[in-house]
Coordinates of C-alpha atoms and ligand atoms in Angstrom, one line a residue:
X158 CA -40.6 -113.0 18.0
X159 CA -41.8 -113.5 21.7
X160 CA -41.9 -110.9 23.8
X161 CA -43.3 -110.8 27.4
X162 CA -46.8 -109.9 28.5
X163 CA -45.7 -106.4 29.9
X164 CA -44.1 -105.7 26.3
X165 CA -47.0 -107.0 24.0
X166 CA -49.2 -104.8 26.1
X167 CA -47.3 -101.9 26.4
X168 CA -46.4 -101.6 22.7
X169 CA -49.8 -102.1 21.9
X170 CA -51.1 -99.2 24.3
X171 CA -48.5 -96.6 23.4
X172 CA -49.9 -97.0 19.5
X173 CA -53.3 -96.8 20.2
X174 CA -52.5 -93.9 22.3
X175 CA -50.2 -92.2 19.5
X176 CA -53.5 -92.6 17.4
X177 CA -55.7 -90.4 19.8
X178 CA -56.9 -92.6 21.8
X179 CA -57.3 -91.6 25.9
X180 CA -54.9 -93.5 28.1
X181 CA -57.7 -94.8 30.2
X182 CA -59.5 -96.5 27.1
X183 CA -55.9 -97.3 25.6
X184 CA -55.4 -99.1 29.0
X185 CA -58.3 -101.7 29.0
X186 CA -58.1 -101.9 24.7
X187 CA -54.3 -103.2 25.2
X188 CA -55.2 -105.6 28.1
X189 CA -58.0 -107.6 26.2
X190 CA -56.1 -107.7 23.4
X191 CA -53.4 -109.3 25.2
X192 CA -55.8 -111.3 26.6
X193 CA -57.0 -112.6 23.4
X194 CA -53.6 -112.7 22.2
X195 CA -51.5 -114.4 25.1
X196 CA -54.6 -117.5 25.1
X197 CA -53.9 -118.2 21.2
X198 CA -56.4 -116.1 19.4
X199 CA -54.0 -114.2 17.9
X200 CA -56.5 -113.4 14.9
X201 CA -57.5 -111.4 17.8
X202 CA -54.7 -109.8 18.9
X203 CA -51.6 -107.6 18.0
X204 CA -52.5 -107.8 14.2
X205 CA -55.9 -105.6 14.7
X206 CA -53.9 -102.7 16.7
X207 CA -53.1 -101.0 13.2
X208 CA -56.9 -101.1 12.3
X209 CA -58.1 -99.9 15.1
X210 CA -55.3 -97.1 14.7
X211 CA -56.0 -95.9 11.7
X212 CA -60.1 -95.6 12.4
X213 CA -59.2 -94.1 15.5
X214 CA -57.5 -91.3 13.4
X215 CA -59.9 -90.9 10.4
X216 CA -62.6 -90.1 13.7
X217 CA -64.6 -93.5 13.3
X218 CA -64.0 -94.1 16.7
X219 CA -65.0 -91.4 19.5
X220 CA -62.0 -90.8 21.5
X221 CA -63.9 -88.9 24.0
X222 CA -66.9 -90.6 24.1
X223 CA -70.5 -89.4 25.9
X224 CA -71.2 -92.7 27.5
X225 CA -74.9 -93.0 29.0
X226 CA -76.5 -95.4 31.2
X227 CA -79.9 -95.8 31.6
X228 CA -82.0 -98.4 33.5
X229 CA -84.6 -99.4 32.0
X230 CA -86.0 -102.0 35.0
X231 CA -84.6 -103.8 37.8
X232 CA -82.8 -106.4 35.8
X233 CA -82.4 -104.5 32.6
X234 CA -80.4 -101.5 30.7
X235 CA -79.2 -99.9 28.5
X236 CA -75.8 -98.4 28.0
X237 CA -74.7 -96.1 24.8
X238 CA -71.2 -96.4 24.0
X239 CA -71.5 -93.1 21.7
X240 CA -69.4 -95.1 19.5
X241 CA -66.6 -94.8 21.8
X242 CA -63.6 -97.8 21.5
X243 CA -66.1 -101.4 22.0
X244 CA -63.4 -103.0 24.3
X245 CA -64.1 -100.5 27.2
X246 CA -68.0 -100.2 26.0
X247 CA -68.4 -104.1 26.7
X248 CA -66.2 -103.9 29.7
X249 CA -68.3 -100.9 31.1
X250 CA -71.5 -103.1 30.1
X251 CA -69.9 -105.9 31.9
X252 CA -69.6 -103.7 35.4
X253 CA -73.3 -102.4 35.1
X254 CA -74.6 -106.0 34.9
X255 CA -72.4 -107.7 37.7
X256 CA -73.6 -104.6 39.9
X257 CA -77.1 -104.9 38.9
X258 CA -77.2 -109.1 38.9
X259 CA -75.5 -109.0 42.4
X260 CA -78.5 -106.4 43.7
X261 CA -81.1 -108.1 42.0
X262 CA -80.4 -111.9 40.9
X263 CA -80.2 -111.2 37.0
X264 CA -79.1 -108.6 34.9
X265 CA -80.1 -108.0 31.3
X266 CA -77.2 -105.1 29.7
X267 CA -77.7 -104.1 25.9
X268 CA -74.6 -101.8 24.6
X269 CA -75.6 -99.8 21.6
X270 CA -73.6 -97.9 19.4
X271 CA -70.3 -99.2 19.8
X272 CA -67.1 -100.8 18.0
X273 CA -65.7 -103.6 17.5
X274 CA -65.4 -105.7 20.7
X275 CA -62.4 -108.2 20.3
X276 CA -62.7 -111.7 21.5
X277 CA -65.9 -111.7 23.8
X278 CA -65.4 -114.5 26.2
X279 CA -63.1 -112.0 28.1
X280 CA -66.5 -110.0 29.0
X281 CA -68.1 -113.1 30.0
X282 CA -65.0 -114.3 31.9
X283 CA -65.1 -111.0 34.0
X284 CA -68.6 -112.1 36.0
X285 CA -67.3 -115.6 36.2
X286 CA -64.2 -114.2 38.4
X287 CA -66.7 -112.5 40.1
X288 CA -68.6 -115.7 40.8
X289 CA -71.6 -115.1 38.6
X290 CA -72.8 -116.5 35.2
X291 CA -72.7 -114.9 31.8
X292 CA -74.0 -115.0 28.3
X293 CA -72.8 -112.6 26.1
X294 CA -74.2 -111.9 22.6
X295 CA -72.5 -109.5 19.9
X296 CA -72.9 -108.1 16.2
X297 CA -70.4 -108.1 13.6
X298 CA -70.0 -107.6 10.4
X299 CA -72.0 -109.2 7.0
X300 CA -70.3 -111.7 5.7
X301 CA -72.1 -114.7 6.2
X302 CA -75.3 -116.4 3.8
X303 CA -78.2 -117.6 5.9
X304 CA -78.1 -121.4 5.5
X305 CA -79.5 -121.9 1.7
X306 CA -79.2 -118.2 0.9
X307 CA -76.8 -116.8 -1.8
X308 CA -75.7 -113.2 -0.3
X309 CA -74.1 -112.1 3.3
X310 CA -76.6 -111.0 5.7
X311 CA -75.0 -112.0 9.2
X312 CA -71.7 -111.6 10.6
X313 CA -69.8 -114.5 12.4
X314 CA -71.8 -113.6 15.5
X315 CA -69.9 -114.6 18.5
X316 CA -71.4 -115.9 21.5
X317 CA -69.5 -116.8 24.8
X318 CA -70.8 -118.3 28.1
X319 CA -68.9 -118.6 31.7
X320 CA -69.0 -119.7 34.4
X321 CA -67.0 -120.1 37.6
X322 CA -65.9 -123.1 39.9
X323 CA -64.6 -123.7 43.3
X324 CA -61.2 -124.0 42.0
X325 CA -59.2 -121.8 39.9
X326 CA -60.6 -123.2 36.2
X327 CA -63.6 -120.8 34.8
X328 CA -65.2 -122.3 32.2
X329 CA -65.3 -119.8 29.1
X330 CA -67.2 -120.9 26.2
X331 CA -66.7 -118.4 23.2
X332 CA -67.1 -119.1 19.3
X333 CA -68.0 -117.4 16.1
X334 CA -71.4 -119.2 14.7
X335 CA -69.3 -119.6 11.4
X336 CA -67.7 -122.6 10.3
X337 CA -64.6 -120.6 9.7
X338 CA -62.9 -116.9 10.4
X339 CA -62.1 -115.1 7.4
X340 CA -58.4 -115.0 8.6
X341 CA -58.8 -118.4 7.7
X342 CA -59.8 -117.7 4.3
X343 CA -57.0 -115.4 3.6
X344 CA -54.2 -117.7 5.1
X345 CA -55.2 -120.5 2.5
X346 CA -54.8 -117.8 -0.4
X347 CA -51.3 -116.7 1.3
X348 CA -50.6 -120.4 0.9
X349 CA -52.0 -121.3 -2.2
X350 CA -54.0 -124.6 -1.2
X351 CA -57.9 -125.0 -1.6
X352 CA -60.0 -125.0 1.5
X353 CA -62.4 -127.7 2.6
X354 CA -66.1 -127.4 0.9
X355 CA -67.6 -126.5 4.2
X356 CA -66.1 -123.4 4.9
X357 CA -67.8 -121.2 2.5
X358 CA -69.7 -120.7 -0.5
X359 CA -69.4 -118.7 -4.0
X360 CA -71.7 -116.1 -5.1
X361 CA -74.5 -118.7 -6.0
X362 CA -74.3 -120.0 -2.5
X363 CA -73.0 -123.1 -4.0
X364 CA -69.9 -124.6 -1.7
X365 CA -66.4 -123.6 -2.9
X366 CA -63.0 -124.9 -2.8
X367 CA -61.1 -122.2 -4.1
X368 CA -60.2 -119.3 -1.2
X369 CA -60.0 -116.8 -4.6
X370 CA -64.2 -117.3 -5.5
X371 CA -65.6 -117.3 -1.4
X372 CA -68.4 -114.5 -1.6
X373 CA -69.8 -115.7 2.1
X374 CA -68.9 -117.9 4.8
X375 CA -71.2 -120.3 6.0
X376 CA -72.8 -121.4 9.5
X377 CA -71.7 -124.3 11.8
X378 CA -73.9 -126.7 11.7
X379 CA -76.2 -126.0 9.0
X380 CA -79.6 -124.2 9.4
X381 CA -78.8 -125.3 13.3
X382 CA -75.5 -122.1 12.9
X383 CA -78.0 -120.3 11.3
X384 CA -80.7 -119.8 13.6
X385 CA -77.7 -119.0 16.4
X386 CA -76.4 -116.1 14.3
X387 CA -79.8 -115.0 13.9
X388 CA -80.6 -114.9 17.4
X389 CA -78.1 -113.5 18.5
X390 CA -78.4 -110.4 16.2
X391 CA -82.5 -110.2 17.6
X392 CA -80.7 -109.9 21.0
X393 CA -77.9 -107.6 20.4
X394 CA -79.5 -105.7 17.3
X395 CA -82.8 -105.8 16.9
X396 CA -83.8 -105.5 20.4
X397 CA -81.2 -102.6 20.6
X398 CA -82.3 -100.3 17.9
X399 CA -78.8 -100.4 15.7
X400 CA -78.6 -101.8 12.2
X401 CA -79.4 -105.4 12.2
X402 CA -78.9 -108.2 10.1
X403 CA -77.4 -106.9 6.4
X404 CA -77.6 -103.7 7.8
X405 CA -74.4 -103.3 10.2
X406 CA -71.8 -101.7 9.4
X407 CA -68.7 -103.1 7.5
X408 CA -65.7 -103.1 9.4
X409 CA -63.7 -101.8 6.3
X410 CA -66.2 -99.6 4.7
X411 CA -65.6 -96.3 6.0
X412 CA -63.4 -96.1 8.9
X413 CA -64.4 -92.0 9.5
X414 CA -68.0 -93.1 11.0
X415 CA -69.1 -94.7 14.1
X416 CA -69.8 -98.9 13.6
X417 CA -73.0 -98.6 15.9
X418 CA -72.9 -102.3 16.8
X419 CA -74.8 -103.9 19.1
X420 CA -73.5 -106.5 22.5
X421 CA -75.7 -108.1 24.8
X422 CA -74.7 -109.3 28.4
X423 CA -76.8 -111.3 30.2
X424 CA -75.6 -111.9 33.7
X425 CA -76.8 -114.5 36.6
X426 CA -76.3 -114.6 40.7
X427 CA -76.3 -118.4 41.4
X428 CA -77.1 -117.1 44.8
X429 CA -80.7 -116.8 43.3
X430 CA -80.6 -120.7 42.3
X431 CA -78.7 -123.2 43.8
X432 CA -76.4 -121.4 46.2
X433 CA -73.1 -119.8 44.9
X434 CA -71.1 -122.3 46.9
X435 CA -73.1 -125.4 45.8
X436 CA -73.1 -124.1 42.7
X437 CA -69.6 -123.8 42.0
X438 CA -68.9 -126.6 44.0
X439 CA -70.8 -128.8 41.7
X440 CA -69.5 -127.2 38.5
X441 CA -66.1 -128.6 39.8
X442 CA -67.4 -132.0 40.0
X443 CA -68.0 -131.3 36.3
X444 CA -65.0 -130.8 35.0
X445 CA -63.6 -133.3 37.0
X446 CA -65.5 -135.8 35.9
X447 CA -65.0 -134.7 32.1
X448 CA -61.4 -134.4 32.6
X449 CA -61.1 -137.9 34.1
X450 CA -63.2 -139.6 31.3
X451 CA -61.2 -141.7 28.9
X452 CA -60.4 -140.2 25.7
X453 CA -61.2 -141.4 21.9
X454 CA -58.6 -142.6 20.2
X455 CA -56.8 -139.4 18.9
X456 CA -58.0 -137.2 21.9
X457 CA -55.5 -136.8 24.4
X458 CA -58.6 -135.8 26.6
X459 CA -61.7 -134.7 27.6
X460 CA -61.2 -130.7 27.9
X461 CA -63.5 -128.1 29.3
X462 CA -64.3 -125.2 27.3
X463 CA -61.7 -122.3 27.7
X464 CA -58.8 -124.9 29.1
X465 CA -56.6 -125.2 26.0
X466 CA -56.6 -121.5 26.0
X467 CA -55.3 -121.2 29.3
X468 CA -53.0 -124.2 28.5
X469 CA -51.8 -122.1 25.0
X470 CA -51.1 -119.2 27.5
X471 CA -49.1 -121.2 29.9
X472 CA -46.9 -122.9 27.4
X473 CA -46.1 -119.6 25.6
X474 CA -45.2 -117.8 28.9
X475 CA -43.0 -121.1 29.9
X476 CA -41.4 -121.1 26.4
X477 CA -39.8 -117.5 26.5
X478 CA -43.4 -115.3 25.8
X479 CA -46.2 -114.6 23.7
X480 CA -45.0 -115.0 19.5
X481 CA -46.1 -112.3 17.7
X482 CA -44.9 -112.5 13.8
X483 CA -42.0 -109.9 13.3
X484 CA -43.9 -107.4 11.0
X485 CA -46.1 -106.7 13.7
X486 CA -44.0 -106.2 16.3
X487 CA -41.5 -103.4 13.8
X488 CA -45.2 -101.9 13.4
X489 CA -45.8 -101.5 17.0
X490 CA -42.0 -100.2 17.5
X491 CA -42.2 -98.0 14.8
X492 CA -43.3 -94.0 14.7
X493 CA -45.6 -95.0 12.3
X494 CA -49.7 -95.0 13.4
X495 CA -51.1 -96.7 9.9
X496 CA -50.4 -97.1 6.4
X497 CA -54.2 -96.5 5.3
X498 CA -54.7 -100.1 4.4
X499 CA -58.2 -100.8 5.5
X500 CA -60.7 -97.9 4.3
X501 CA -63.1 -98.1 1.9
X502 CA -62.2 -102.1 1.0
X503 CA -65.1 -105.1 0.8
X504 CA -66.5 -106.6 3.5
X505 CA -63.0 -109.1 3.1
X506 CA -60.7 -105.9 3.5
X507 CA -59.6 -106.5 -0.5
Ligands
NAI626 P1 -62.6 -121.6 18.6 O1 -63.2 -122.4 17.5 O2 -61.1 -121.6 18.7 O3 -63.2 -122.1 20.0 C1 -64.6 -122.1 20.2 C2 -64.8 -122.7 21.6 O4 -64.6 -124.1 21.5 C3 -64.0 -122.2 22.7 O5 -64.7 -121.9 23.8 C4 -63.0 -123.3 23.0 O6 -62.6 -123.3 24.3 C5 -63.8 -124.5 22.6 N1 -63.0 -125.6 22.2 C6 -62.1 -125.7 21.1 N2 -61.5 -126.9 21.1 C7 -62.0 -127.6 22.1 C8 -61.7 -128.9 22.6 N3 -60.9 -129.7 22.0 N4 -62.4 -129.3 23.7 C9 -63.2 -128.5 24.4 N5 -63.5 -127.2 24.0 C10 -62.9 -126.8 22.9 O7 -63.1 -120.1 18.5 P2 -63.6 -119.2 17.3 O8 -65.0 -119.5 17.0 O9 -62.6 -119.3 16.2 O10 -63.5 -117.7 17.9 C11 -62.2 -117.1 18.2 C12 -62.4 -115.8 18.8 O11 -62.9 -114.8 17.9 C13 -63.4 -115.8 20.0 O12 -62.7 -115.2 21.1 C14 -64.5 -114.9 19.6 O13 -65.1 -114.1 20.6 C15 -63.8 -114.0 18.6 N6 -64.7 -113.4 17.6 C16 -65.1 -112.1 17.8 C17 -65.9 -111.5 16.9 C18 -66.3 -110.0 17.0 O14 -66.8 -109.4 16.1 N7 -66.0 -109.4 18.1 C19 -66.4 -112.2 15.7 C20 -66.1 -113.6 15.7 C21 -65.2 -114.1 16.6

């Protein structure tokens, strides 16, 4: 079913509202979903609302959350999301680090102790709007071997870069460092076909065909994915003080506790550099030149990072609105807040 932005949002927000949360955090949750959602990441969309509302309810998210802010340095802070909902956490994080990186040239922003974030390249895209640069690191869940290892220690680890231009295209660079989602996984099973032998691996860490005998996913790019998923837990865990590593928190384990997940913004003035206007007039002449090179056969072009999104937004908003599969949307419309599907299941939400 399509339905317009205004709907998709609004549906969305009156839920998570009906499951305690405040209408200020409700708000920004609902937007960046429909963000996510609206751009083709629909894995990241309407279908985690009932999720969200049903750990919202058992109390594993704070609905009235004691955020705190602390400097710790001219460039650098930290700010505790008391395990408060992660989309307005990371936007919060977001704010403090424009603020600081327009005062100072560079800001450094760890958020500790939050939930899950959505789809990250939003966070990034905010400083870009803003006419600054962004990195943005963040935790998730085990469920992915270290390249040659046999058991989950890292989660899919997203990463997302942006950065503006003196036209209307930001580039937004944002990926999971594994191979594939686990949504991915699970579609295969819905359809009964094998997946490809480089999407994950059994529980001897051998590669597997069959979606039914996946223990882990695996890393893009070999040890190369690795190392990225690693790093990007020493930035947004390690350094942070949460659970790192094998340690975080499963999103499905017990949804009446806090995740206490980790994000990392890093955040740059290209004032301090080349010039903001040079800069961004230069990053033009980037895409440009991309854009104009001739394709391989079987590309229809050369695409910047973050344009097919924008181009899956504007083709679902000229054909009638965003489709969101039926199910969902009687869930949003219905009185209902969950149906206790996702406590206490594996890391897979079995
Ligand atoms: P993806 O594989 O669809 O895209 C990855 C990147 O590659 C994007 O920046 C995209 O613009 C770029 N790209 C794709 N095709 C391209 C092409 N033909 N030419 C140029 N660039 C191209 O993204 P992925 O890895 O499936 O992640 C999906 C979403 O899931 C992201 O928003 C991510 O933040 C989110 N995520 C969030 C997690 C969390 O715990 N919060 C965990 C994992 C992912």
């Amino acid at each position: 079913m399509r339905l317009s932005r205004e709907e998709l949002k609004s549906l969305m927000k009156n839920k998570l509202i009906a499951a305690g949360l405040k209408e200020e955090h409700a708000e920004t949750t609902a937007e960046i979903l429909t963000w996510a959602h609206e751009r083709g990441y629909a894995s990241h969309g309407a279908v985690r609302v009932e999720y969200y509302a049903e750990r919202i309810s058992k109390g594993g998210i704070t609905t009235e959350p004691n955020f705190t802010w602390k400097e710790t340095g001219p460039c650098s802070g930290i700010f505790d999301g008391d395990n408060g909902v992660g989309y307005v956490v990371a936007e919060e994080g977001m704010k403090k680090g424009i603020e600081m990186a327009r005062k100072n040239g560079i800001a450094v922003v760890g958020m500790a102790n939050m939930s899950h974030s959505g789809s990250i390249g939003y966070y990034s895209e905010l400083a870009a709007k803003e006419d600054l640069l962004a990195v943005t690191f963040c935790q998730s869940d085990p469920m992915a071997v270290p390249y040659g290892g046999t058991e989950p220690y890292y989660g899919t680890n997203p990463i997302s870069f942006a950065a503006p231009t003196a036209d209307d295209r930001t580039v937004v660079f944002d990926m999971a460092t594994t191979v594939q989602a686990w949504g991915k996984i699970l579609d295969k099973r819905s359809q009964g076909v094998s997946i490809p032998d480089t999407w994950a691996v059994d529980e001897k860490g051998m590669p597997v065909t069959d979606p039914y005998l996946v223990n882990a996913l695996v890393p893009i790019a070999g040890a190369k994915g690795y190392g990225l998923m690693m790093m990007v837990d020493i930035f947004a865990g390690v350094l942070l003080g949460v659970p790192f590593g094998k340690h975080v928190s499963s999103m499905y384990h017990d949804l009446s506790k806090g995740r206490e997940l980790g994000q990392m913004h890093i955040v740059i003035d290209p004032a301090r550099f080349i010039g903001t206007e040079e800069f961004k007039k230069r990053m033009s002449m980037v895409l440009d030149e991309l854009g104009e090179m001739p394709a391989a056969k079987g590309y229809g072009k050369v695409y910047y990072p973050g344009e097919r999104a924008i181009m899956r937004r504007d083709k679902a908003y000229a054909e009638g609105g965003i489709e969101v599969v039926d199910e969902l949307v009687d869930y949003l419309k219905s009185d209902a807040i969950h149906f206790n599907r996702y406590d206490h299941k594996n890391r897979f939400a079995d």
